[in-house]
CSV table of C-alpha atoms in Angstrom, one decimal:
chain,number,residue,atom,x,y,z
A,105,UNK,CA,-226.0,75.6,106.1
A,106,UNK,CA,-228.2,72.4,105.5
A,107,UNK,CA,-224.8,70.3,104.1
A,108,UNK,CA,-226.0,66.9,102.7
A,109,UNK,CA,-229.3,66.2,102.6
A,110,UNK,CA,-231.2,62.9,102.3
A,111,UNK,CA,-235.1,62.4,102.1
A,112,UNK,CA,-236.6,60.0,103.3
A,113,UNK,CA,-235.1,59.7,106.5
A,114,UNK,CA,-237.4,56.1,106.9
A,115,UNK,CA,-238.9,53.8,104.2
A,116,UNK,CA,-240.1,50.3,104.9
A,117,UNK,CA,-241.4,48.4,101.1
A,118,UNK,CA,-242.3,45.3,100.3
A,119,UNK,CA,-240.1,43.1,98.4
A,120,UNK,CA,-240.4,43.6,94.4
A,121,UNK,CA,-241.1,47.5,94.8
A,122,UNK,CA,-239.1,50.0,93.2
A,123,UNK,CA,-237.9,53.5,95.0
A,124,UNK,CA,-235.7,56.3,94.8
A,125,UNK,CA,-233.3,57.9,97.5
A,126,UNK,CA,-232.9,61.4,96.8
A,127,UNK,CA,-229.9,63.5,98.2
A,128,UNK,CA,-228.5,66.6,97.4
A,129,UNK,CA,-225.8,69.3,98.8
A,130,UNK,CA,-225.0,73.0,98.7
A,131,UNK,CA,-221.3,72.7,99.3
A,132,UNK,CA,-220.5,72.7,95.2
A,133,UNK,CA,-218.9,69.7,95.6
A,134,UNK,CA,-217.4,68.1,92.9
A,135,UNK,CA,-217.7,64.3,94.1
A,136,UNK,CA,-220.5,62.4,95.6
A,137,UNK,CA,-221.0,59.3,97.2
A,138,UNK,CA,-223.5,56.4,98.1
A,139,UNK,CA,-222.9,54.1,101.1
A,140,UNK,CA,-225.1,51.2,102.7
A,141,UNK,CA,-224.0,50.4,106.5
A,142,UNK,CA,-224.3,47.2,107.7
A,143,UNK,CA,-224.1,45.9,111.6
A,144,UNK,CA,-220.6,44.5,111.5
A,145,UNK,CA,-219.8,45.3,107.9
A,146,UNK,CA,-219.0,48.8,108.5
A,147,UNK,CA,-219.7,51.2,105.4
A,148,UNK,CA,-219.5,49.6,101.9
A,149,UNK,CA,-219.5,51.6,98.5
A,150,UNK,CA,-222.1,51.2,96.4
A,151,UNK,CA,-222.0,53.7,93.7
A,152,UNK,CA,-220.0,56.9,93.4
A,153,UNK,CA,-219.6,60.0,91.1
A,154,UNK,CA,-216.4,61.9,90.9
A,155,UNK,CA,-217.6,64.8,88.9
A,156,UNK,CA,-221.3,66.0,87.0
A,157,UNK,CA,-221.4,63.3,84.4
A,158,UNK,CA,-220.0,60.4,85.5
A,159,UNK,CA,-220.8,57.5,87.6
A,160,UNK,CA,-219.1,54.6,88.7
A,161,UNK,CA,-220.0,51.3,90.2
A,162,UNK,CA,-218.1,50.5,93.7
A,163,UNK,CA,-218.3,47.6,96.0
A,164,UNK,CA,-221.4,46.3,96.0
A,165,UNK,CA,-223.8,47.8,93.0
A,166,UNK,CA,-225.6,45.0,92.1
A,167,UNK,CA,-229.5,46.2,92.5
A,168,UNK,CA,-228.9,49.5,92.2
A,169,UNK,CA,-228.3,52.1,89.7
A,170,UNK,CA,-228.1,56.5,90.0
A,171,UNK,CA,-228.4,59.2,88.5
A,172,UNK,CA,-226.0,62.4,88.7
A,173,UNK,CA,-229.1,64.7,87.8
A,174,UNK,CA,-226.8,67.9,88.3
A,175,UNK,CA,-224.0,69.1,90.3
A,176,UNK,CA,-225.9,69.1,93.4
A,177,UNK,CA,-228.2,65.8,93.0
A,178,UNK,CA,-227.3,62.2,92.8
A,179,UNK,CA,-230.0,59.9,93.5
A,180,UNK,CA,-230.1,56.5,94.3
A,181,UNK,CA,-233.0,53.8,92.7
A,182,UNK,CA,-233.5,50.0,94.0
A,183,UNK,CA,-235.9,48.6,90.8
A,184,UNK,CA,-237.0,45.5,92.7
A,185,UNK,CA,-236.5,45.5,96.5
A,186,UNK,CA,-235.0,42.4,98.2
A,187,UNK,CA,-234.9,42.1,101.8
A,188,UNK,CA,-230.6,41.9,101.8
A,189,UNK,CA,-230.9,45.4,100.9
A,190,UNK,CA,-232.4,46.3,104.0
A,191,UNK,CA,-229.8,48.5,105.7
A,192,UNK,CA,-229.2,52.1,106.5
A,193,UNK,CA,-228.3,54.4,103.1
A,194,UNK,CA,-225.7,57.2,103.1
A,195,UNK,CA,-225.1,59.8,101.1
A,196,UNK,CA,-222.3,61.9,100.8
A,197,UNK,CA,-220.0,64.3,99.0
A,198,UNK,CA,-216.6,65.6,99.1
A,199,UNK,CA,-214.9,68.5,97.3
A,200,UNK,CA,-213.1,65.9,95.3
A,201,UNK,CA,-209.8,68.0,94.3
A,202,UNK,CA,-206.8,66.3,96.0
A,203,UNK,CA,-206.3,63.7,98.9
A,204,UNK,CA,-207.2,65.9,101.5
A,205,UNK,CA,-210.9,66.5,100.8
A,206,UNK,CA,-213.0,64.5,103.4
A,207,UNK,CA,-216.5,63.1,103.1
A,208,UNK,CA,-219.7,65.1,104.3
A,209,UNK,CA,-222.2,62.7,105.1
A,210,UNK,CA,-225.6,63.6,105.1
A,211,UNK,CA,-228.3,61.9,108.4
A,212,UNK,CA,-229.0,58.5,106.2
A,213,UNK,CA,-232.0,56.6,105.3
A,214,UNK,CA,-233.2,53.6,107.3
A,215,UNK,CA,-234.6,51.4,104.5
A,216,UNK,CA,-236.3,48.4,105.7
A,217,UNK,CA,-237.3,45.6,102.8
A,218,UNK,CA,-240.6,42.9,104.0
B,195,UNK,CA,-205.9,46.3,97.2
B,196,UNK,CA,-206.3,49.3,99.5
B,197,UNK,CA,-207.8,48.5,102.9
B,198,UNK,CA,-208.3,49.6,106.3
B,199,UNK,CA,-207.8,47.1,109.8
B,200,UNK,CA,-209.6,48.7,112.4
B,201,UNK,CA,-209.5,47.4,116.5
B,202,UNK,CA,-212.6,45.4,117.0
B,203,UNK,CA,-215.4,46.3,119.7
B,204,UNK,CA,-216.9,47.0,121.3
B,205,UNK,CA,-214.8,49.2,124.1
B,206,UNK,CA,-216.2,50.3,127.4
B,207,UNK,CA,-214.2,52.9,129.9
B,208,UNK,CA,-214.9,54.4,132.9
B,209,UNK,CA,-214.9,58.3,132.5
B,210,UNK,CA,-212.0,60.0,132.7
B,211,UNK,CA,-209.9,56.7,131.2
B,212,UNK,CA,-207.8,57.0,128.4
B,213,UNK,CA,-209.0,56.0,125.0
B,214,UNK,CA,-207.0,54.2,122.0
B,215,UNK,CA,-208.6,53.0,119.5
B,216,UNK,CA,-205.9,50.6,116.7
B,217,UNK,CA,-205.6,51.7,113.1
B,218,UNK,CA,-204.0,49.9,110.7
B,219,UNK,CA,-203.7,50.2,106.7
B,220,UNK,CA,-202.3,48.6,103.2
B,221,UNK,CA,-202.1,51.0,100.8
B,222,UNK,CA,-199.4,51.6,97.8
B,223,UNK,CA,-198.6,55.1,97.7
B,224,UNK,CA,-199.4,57.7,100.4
B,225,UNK,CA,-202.8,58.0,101.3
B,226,UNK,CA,-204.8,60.6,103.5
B,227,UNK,CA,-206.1,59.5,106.8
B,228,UNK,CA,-209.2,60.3,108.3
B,229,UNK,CA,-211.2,59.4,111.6
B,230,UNK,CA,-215.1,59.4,111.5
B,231,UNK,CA,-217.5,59.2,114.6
B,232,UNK,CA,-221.5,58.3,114.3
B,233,UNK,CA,-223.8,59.2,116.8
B,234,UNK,CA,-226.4,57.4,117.2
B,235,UNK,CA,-228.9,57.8,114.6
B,236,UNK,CA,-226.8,60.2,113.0
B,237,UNK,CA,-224.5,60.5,109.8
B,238,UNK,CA,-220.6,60.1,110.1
B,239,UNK,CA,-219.0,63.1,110.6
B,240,UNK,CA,-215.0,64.1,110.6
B,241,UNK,CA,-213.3,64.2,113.5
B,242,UNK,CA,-209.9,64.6,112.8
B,243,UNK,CA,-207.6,64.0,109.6
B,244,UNK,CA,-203.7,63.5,108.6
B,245,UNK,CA,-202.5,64.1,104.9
B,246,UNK,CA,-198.8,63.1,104.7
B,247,UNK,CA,-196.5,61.0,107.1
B,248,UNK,CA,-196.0,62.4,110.8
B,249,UNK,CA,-198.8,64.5,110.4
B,250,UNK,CA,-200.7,64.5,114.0
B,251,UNK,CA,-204.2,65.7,113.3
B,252,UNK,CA,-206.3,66.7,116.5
B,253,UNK,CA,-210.0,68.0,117.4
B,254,UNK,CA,-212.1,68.0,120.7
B,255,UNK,CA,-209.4,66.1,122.6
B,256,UNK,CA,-208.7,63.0,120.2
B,257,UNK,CA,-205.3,62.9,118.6
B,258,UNK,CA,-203.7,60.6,115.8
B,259,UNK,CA,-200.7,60.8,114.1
B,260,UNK,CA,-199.8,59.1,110.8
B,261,UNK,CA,-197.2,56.5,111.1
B,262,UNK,CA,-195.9,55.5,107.5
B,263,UNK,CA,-193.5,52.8,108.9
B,264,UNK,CA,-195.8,51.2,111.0
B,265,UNK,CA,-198.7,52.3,108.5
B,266,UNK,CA,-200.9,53.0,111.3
B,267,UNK,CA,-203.3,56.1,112.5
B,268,UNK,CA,-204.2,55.1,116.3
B,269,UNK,CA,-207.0,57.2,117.8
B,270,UNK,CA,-205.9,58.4,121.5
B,271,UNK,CA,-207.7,60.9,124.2
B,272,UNK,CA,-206.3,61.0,127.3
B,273,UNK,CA,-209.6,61.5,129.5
B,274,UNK,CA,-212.8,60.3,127.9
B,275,UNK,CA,-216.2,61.8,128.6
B,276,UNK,CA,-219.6,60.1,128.5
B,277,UNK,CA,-220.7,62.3,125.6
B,278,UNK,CA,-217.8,60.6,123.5
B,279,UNK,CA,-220.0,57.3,123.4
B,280,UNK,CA,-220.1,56.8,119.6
B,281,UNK,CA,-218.8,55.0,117.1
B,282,UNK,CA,-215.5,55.5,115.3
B,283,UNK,CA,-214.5,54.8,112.0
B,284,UNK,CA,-210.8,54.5,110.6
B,285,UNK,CA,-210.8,55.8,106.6
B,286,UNK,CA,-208.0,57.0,104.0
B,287,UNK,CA,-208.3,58.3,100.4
B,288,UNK,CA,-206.1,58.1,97.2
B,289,UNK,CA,-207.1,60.7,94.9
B,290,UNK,CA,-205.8,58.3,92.2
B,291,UNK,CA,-208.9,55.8,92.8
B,292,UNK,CA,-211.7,57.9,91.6
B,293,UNK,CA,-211.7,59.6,94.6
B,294,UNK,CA,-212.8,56.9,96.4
B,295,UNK,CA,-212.3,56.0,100.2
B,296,UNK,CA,-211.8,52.9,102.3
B,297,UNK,CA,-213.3,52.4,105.6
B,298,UNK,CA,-212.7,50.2,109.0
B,299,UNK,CA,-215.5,48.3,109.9
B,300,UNK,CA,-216.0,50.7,113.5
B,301,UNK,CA,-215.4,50.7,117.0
B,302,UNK,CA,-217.7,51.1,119.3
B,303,UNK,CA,-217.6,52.8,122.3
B,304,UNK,CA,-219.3,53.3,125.5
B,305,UNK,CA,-217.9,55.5,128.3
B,306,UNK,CA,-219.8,54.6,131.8
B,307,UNK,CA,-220.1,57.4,134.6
């Protein structure tokens, strides 16, 4: 049962270039999630989606955007790298249907920005 | 707003020492509680979780109850291994917020032989 899964697990780009995090899970999971974790800063909301459909931005968007391709997809897209968003990416998703429904986080991506 | 206080590390035991690890939250309404550990260069994953008030949720030895009058969720095991070096993270949910949760910052611990 693969769970959440995130490719690629390591990117290093220069500043100004544009790529795409990809994650998807087979838990038909209504809700799913992107995080960045930095050292000391714990794990900060970037962008979420409750349900197929919808997105919304959450603590720190700016430089981002996603896409909610399909139930099982949500990808994440920096158009211009900047070296603040190196940091470890994580994905994750949650049944979304009541308080009780925790996160699954998939292994993360280790995105370094030069 | 909603937010999570979460005992600053990092912590260091000796093996077979008992763990606790400070949880605090501000929240308006009743939130579910959750505890997260990383390994390292892994993904978070759930270790134990508490939906209402007085709950006690347990898993591989760690216990935390949820205290709504102190509004706290400590972390406790009473004999700590080397294999529970990690990092722990202190969350809770409000289904009313977009489904969104809050995290601690994480505590990180080392358990010496």
């Amino acid at each position: 049962n693969a769970g959440v899964t995130q490719t690629p697990k390591f990117q290093v780009l220069k500043t100004g270039q544009s790529m795409t995090l990809q994650c998807a899970q087979d838990m038909n999971h209504n809700s799913m999630y992107w995080y960045r974790q930095d050292p000391g800063m714990g794990l900060r909301l970037i962008y979420y989606s409750a349900s197929e459909g919808t997105t919304d931005k959450g603590e720190v968007p700016n430089g981002y955007n996603v896409s909610r391709l399909n139930k099982r997809e949500f990808s994440l897209r920096l158009e211009s790298a900047a070296p603040s968003q190196t940091s470890v990416y994580f994905c994750a998703s949650s049944a979304g249907q009541g308080n009780n429904s925790p996160l699954h986080f998939g292994n993360g991506t280790r995105l370094t920005v030069t | 707003g909603d937010s999570v206080t979460q005992m600053e590390g990092p912590v260091t035991l000796s093996e077979e020492a008992f763990l606790t690890i400070n949880c605090t939250y501000t929240a308006t309404g009743y939130p579910s509680l959750f505890w997260y550990v990383q390994y390292p260069g892994e993904g978070l994953q759930l270790l134990l979780k508490a939906t209402k008030a007085d709950d006690k949720g347990s898993n591989k030895g760690f216990e935390a109850t949820y205290r709504k009058e102190t509004t706290s969720f400590h972390l406790e095991k009473g004999s700590v291994q080397v294999s529970d070096s990690a990092v722990y993270f202190c969350a809770l949910r409000f289904s009313n917020t977009g489904n969104q949760f809050y995290f601690g910052t994480g505590t990180s611990l080392t358990v010496i032989p």
